[in-house]
Short mmCIF file of C-alpha atoms and ligand atoms in Angstrom, two decimals:
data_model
loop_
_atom_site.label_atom_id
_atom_site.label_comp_id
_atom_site.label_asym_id
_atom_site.label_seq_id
_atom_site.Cartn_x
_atom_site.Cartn_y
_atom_site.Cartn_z
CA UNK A 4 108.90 106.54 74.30
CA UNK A 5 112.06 105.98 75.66
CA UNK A 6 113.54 107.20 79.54
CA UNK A 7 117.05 107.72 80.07
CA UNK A 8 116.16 107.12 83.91
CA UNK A 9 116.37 103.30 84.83
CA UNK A 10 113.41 103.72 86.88
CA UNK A 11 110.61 106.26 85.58
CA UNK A 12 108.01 105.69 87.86
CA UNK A 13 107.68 105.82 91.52
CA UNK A 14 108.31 102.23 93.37
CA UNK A 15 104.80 103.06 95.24
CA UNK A 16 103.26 102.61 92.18
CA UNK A 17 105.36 99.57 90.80
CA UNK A 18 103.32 97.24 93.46
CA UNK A 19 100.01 98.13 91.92
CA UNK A 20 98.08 95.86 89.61
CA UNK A 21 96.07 97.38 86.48
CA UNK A 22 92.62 97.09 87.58
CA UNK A 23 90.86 94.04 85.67
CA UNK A 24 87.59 94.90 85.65
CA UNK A 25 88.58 97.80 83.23
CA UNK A 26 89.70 95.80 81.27
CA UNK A 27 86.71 93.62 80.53
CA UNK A 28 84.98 97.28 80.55
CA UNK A 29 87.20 98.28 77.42
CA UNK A 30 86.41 94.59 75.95
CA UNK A 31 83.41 94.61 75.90
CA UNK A 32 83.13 98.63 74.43
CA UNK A 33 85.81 97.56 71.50
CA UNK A 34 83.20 94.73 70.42
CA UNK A 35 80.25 97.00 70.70
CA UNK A 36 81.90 99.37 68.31
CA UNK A 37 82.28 96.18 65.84
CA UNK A 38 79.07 96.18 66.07
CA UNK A 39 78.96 93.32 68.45
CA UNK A 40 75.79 93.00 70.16
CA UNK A 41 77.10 92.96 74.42
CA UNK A 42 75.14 92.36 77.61
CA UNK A 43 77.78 94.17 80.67
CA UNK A 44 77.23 92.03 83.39
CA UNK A 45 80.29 93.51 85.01
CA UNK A 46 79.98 96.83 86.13
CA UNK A 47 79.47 97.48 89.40
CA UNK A 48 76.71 100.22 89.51
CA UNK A 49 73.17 100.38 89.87
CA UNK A 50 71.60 100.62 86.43
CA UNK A 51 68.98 103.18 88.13
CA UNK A 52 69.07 106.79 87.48
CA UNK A 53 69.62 108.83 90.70
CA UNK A 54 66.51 109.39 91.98
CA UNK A 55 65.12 113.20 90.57
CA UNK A 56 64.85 115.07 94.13
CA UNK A 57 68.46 114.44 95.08
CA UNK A 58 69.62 115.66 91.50
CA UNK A 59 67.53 118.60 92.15
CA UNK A 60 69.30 119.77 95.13
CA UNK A 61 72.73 119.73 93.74
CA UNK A 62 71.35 121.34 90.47
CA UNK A 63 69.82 123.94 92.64
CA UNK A 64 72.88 123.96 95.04
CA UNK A 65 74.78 125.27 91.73
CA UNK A 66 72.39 127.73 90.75
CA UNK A 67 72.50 129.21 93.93
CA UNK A 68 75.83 129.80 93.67
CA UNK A 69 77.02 127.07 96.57
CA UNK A 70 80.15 126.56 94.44
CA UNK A 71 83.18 127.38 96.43
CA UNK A 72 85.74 125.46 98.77
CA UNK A 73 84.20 124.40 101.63
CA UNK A 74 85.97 122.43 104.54
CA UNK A 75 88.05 119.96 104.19
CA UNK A 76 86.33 117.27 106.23
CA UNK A 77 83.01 118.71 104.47
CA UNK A 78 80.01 120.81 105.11
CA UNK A 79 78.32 120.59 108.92
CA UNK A 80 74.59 119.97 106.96
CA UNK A 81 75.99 117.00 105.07
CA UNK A 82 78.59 115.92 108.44
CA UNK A 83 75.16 116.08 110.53
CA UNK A 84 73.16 113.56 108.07
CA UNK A 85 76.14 111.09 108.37
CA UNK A 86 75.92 111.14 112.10
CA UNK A 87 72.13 111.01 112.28
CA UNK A 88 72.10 108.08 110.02
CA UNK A 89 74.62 106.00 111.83
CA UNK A 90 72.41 106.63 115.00
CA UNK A 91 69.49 106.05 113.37
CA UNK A 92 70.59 102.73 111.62
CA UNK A 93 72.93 101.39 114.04
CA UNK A 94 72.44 103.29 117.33
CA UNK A 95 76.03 104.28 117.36
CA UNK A 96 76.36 108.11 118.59
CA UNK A 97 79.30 110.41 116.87
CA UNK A 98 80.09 113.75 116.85
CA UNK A 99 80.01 115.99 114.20
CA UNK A 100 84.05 116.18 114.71
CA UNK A 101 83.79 112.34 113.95
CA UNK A 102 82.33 112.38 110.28
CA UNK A 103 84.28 113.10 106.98
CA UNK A 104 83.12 113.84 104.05
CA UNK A 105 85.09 112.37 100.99
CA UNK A 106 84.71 111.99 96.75
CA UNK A 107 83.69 108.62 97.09
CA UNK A 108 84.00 105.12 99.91
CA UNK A 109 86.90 104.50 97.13
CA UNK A 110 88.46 107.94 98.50
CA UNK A 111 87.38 107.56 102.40
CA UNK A 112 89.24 104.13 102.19
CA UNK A 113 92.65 105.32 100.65
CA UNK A 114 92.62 108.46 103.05
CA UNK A 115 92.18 106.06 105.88
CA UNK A 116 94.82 103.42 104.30
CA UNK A 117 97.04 106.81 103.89
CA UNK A 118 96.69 108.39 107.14
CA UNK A 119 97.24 104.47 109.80
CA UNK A 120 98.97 102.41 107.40
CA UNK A 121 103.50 102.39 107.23
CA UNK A 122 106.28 100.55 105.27
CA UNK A 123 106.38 96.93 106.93
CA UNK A 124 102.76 96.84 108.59
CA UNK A 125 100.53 94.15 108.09
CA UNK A 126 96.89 94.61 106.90
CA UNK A 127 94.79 91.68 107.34
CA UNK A 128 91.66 91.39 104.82
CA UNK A 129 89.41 88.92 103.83
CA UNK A 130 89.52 86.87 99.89
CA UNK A 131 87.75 86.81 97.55
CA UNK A 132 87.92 90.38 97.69
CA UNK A 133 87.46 94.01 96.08
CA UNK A 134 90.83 94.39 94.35
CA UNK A 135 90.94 98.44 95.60
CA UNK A 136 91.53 97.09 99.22
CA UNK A 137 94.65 95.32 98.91
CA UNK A 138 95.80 98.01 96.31
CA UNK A 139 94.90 100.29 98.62
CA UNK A 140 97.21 98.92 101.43
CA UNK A 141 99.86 98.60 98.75
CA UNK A 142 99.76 102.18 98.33
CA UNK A 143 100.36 103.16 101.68
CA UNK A 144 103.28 100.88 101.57
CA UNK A 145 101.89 97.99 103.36
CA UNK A 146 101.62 94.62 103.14
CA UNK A 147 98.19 93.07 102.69
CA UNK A 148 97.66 89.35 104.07
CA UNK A 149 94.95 87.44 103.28
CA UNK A 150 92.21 85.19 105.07
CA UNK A 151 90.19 82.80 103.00
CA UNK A 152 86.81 82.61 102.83
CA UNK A 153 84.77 79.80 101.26
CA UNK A 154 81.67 78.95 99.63
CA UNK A 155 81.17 76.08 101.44
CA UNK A 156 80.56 78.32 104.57
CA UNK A 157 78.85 81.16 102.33
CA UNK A 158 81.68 83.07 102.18
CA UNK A 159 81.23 84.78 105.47
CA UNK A 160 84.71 85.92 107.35
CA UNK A 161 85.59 83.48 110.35
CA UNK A 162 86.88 85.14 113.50
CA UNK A 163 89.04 82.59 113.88
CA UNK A 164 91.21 82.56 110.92
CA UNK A 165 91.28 86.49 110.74
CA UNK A 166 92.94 86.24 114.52
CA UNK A 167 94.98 83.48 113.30
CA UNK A 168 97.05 85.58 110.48
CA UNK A 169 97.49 88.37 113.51
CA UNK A 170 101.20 89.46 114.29
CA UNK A 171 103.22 91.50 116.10
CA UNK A 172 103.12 93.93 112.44
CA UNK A 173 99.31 93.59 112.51
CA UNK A 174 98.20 96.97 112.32
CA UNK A 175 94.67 96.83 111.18
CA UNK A 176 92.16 94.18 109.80
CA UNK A 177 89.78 96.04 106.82
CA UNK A 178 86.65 94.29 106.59
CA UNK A 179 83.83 94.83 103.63
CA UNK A 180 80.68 93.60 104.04
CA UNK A 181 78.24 93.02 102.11
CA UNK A 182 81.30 91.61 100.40
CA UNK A 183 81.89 93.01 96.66
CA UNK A 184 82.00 89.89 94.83
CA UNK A 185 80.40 87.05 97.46
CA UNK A 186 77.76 89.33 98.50
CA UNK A 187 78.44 87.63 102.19
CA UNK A 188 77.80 89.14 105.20
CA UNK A 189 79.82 89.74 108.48
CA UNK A 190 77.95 87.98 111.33
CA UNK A 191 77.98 90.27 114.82
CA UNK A 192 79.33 87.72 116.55
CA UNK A 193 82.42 87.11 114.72
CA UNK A 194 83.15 90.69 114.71
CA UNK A 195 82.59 90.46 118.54
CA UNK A 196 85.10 88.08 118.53
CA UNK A 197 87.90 89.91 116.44
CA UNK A 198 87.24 93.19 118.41
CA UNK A 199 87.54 91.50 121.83
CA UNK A 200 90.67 89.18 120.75
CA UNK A 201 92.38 92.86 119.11
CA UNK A 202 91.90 94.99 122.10
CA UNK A 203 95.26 94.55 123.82
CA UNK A 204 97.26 94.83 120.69
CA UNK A 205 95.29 97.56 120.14
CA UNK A 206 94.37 96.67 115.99
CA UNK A 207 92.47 99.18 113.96
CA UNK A 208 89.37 98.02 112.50
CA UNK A 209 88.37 99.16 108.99
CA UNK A 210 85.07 98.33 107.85
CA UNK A 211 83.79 99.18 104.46
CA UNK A 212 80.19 98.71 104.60
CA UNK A 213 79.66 100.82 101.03
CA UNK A 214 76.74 98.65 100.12
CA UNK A 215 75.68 98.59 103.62
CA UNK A 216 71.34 99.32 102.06
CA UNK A 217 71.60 96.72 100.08
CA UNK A 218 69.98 94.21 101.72
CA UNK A 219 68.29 91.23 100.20
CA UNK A 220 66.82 88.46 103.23
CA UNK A 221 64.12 89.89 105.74
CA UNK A 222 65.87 87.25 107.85
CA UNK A 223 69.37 89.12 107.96
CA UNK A 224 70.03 92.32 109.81
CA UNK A 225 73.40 94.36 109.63
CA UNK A 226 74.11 95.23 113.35
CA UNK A 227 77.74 95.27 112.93
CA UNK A 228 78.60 98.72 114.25
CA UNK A 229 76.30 97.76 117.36
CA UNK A 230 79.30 96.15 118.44
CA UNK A 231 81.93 98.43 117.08
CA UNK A 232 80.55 100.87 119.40
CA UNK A 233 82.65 99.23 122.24
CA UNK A 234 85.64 99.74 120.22
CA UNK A 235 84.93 103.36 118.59
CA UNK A 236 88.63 104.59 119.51
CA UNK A 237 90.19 102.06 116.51
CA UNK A 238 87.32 101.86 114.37
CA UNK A 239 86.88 103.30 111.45
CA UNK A 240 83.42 103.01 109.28
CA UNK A 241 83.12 104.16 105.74
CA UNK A 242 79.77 104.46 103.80
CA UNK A 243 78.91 105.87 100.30
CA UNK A 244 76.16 107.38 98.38
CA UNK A 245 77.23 105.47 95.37
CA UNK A 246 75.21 102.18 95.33
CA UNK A 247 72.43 102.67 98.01
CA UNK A 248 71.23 105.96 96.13
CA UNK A 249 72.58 105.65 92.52
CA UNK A 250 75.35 108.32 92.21
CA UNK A 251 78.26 106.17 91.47
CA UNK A 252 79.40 109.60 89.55
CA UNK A 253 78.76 112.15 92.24
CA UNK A 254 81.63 110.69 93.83
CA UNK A 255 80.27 110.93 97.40
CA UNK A 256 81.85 109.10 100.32
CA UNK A 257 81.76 109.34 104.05
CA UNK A 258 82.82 108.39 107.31
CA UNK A 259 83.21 108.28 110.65
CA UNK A 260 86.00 107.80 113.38
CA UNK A 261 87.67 109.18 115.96
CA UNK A 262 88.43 112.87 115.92
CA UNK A 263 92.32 112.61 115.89
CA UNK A 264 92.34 110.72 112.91
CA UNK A 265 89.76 112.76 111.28
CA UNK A 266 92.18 115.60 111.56
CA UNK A 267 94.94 113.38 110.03
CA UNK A 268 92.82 112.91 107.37
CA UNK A 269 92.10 116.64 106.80
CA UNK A 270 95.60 116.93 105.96
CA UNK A 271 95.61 114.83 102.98
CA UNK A 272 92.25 116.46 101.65
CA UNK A 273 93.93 120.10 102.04
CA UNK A 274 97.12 118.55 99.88
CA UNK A 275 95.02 116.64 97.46
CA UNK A 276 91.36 117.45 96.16
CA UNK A 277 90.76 120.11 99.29
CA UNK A 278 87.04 119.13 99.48
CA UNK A 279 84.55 117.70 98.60
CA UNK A 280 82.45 119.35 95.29
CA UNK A 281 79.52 121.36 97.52
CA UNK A 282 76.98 120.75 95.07
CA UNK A 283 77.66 117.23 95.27
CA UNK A 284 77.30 117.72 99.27
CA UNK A 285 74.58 119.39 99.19
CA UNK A 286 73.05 116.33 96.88
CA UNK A 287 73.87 114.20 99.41
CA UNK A 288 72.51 115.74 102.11
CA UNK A 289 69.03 115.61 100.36
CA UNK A 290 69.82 111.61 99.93
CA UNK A 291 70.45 111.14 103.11
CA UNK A 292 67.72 112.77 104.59
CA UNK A 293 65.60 111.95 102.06
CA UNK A 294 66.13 108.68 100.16
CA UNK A 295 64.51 106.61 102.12
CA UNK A 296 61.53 105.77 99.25
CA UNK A 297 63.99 105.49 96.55
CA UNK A 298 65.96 102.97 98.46
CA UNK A 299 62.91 100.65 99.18
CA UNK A 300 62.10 100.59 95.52
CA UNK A 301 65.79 99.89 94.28
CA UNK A 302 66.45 97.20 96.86
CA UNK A 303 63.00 95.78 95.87
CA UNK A 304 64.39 95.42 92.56
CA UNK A 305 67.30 94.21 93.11
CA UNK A 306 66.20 91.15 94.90
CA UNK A 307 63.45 89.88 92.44
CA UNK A 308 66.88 90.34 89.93
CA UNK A 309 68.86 88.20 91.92
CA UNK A 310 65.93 85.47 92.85
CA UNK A 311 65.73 85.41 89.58
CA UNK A 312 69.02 85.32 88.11
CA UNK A 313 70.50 82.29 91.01
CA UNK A 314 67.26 80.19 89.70
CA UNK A 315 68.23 81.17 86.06
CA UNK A 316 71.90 79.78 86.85
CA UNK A 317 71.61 77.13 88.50
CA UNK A 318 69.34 75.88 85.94
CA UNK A 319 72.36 75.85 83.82
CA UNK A 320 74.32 72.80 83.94
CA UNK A 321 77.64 72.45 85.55
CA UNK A 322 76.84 76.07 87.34
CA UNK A 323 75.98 75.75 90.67
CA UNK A 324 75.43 79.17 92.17
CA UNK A 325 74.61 80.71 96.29
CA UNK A 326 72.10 83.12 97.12
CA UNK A 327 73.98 86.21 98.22
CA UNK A 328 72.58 88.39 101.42
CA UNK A 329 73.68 91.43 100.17
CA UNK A 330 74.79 93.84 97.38
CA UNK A 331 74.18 92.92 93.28
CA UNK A 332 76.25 90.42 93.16
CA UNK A 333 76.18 86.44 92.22
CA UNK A 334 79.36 84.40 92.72
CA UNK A 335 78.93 81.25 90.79
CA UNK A 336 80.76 78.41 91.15
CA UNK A 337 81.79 77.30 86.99
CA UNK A 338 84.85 74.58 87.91
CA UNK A 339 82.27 71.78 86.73
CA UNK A 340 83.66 72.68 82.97
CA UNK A 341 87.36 72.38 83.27
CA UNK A 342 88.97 75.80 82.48
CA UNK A 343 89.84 78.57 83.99
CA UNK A 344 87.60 81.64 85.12
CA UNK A 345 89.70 83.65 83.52
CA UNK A 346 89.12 81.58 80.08
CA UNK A 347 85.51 81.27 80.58
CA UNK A 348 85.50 84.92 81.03
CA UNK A 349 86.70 85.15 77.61
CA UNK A 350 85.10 83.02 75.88
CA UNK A 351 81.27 84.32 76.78
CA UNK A 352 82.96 87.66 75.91
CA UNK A 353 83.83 86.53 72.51
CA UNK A 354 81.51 82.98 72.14
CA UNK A 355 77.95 85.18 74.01
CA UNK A 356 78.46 88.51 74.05
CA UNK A 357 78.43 88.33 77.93
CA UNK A 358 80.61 90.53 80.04
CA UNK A 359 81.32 89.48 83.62
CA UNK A 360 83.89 89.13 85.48
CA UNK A 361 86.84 86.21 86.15
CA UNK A 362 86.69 85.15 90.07
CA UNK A 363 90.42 86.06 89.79
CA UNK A 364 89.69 89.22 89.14
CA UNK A 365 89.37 89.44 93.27
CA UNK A 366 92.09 87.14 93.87
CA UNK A 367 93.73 83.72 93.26
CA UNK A 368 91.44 82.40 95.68
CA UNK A 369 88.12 83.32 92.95
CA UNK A 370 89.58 80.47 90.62
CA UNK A 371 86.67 78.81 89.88
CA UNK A 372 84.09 81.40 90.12
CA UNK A 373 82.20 84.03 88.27
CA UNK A 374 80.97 87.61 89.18
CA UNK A 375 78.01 88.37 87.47
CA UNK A 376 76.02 91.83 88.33
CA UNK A 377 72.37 91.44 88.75
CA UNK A 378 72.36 95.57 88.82
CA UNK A 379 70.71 95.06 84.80
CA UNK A 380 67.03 94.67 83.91
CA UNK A 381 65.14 91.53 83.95
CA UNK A 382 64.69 91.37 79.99
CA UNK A 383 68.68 91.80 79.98
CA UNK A 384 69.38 89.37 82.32
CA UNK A 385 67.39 86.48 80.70
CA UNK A 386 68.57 87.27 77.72
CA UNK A 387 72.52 86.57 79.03
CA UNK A 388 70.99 83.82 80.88
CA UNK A 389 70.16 82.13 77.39
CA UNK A 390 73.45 83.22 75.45
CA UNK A 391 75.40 81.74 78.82
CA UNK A 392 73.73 78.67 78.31
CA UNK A 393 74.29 78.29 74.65
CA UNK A 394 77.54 79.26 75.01
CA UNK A 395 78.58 76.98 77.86
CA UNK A 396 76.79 74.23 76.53
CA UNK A 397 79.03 73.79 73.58
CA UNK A 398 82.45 73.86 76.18
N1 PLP B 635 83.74 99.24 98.63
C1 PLP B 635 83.45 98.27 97.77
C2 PLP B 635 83.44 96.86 98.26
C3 PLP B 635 83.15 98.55 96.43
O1 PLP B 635 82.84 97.55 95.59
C4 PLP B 635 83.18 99.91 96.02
C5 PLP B 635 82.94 100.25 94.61
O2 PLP B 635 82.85 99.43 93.73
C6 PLP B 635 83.48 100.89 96.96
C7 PLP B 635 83.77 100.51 98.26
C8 PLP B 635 83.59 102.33 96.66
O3 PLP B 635 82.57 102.90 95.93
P1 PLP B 635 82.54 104.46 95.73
O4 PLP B 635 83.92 104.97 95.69
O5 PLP B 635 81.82 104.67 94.45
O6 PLP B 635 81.80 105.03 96.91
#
């Protein structure tokens, strides 16, 4: 097809990469249809089903007839839960004004980049990182700057260097943790630090804490918003349904901040999607209130996976591999065998019939590393375990 136009597109969209992990996605689906036997170590879902009792509410939520526009920033029920479960977990007190409802964290995130970020700002975020964040910040026309982290200090974000890439265009630092790929957590007292050190210059904080449930070390608590509370006029937190309850598809996102910017953010739901699906609200308000039991079960899971699959690794030679706080994630360090991530991501493709993902696939700074998602079942995982070994035996 051919444009008369010398530029079809819009230049918004010219800054944004193709997402990568589709592409090993679409990989790994063309060999399966050769007949290719493929274990998907890359997606970034819980395998799980969503737990029966919340699919029955937005089932019966349909039936009922609950199927028409509701507001914008989403229904009070569902904008109650949110607030009762960031007092509950955190002891941070919003009002109902203060939650938003949203089709996904992915969504919450962009409507939040939309509505604080301009041409020529500066968003600080931590690397490796979840591609969608700098994208994200790309969108709104922004620049995204990056602060290292490294797996020498476990990958967790250093005060320090965040405050240390702050300028006079600093307009917000967006912070994920657990950290989609390291699995790192944010200690409280370097968030202390950057909230303290931001106050004058008055820097929004963004903090994507979408796998927030996902907990894996008795040892480790996730007080973060404990100190956020001192800051609540330029924070923003954003939570999802997706991993902690299974509904990746549901598409169910939330939030809270302060009411002004909730209100900006109603004004790009009206233009765009309007709301949020209220079946899909009303589903959420039953996992909110009552997932607890699934949770405990899922997370219980997910850490005999990933105790099992960091032994299984770094039984491997030349693979040397952390144990991760938080999410389903391992981040394993491959530069023992000389190529890139990008090739080694190929070749178990090809070579295994592995799919996972290139570090680089969350940066330049994830040269060198794998992700690998633990969200699979034991038998599945030792099973890649063995063709990894095989494979990377023969490199
Ligand atoms: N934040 C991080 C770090 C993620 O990895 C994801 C999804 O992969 C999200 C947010 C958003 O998830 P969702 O839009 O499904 O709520």
């Amino acid at each position: 097809m051919s444009f008369h136009m010398p530029m079809p597109f819009s230049r918004r969209l010219g800054r944004v990469k193709p997402s990568q992990t589709q592409e090993v996605t679409l990989a790994a689906q063309r060999l399966r249809r050769q007949g290719v036997s493929v274990i998907d170590l890359g997606a970034g879902e819980p395998d799980f089903q969503t737990p029966d009792h919340i699919g029955q509410a937005g089932i019966e939520a349909i039936q009922t007839g609950f199927t028409k526009y509701t507001a914008n920033a989403g229904i009070p029920e569902l904008k109650d839960a949110v607030v009762e479960r960031y007092l509950s977990d955190y002891n941070v007190r919003y009002g109902v004004d203060e939650a938003m409802i949203c089709a996904g964290g992915k969504q919450a995130l962009f409507n939040v980049a939309m509505a604080l970020f301009d041409s020529g700002d500066e968003v600080i975020t931590h690397t490796p990182v979840w591609p969608t964040i700098p994208e994200q910040i790309k969108l709104a026309g922004a620049n995204p700057i990056f602060v290292r982290t490294y797996a020498e200090e476990r990958f967790r974000v250093v005060a320090e260097r965040i405050l240390d890439a702050v300028t006079p265009r600093t307009k917000a630092i967006v912070l994920n943790s657990p950290c989609n790929p390291t699995g790192a957590l944010i200690e409280e007292k370097e968030l202390e630090v950057i909230v303290q050190k931001t106050e004058e210059a008055g820097i929004w904080l963004v903090l994507d804490l979408c796998y927030e449930r996902l907990l894996h070390d008795d040892a480790v608590s996730h007080n973060l918003p404990r100190v956020v509370d001192k800051a609540r006029d330029r924070v923003v937190l954003i939570g999802s349904a997706s991993k902690t309850y299974a509904m990746t598809g549901w598409r169910l996102g939330f939030g809270v901040m302060r009411p002004d910017l909730q209100v900006q953010i109603s004004k790009l739901v009206t233009n765009s999607v309007s709301c949020t699906p209220p079946f899909i609200q009303k589903a959420g308000v039953k996992a909110l209130k009552n997932g607890a039991s699934s949770i405990i079960k899922m997370v219980g899971e997910f850490r005999d996976r990933r105790d099992f699959l960091v032994k299984e690794l770094n039984q491997i030679p030349r693979i040397s591999c952390l144990n991760p706080h938080g999410a389903f994630y391992v981040f394993p360090n491959v530069k023992a065998f000389g190529k890139s991530s990008d090739e080694i991501e190929d070749y178990l493709l090809k070579e295994a019939g592995v799919a996972l993902l290139s570090g680089t696939s969350f940066g330049k700074f994830g040269e060198g590393y794998l992700r690998i998602s633990y969200a699979n079942s034991i038998e599945n995982l030792t099973e890649a375990c063995r063709r990894i070994r095989k494979a990377l035996n023969n490199l």
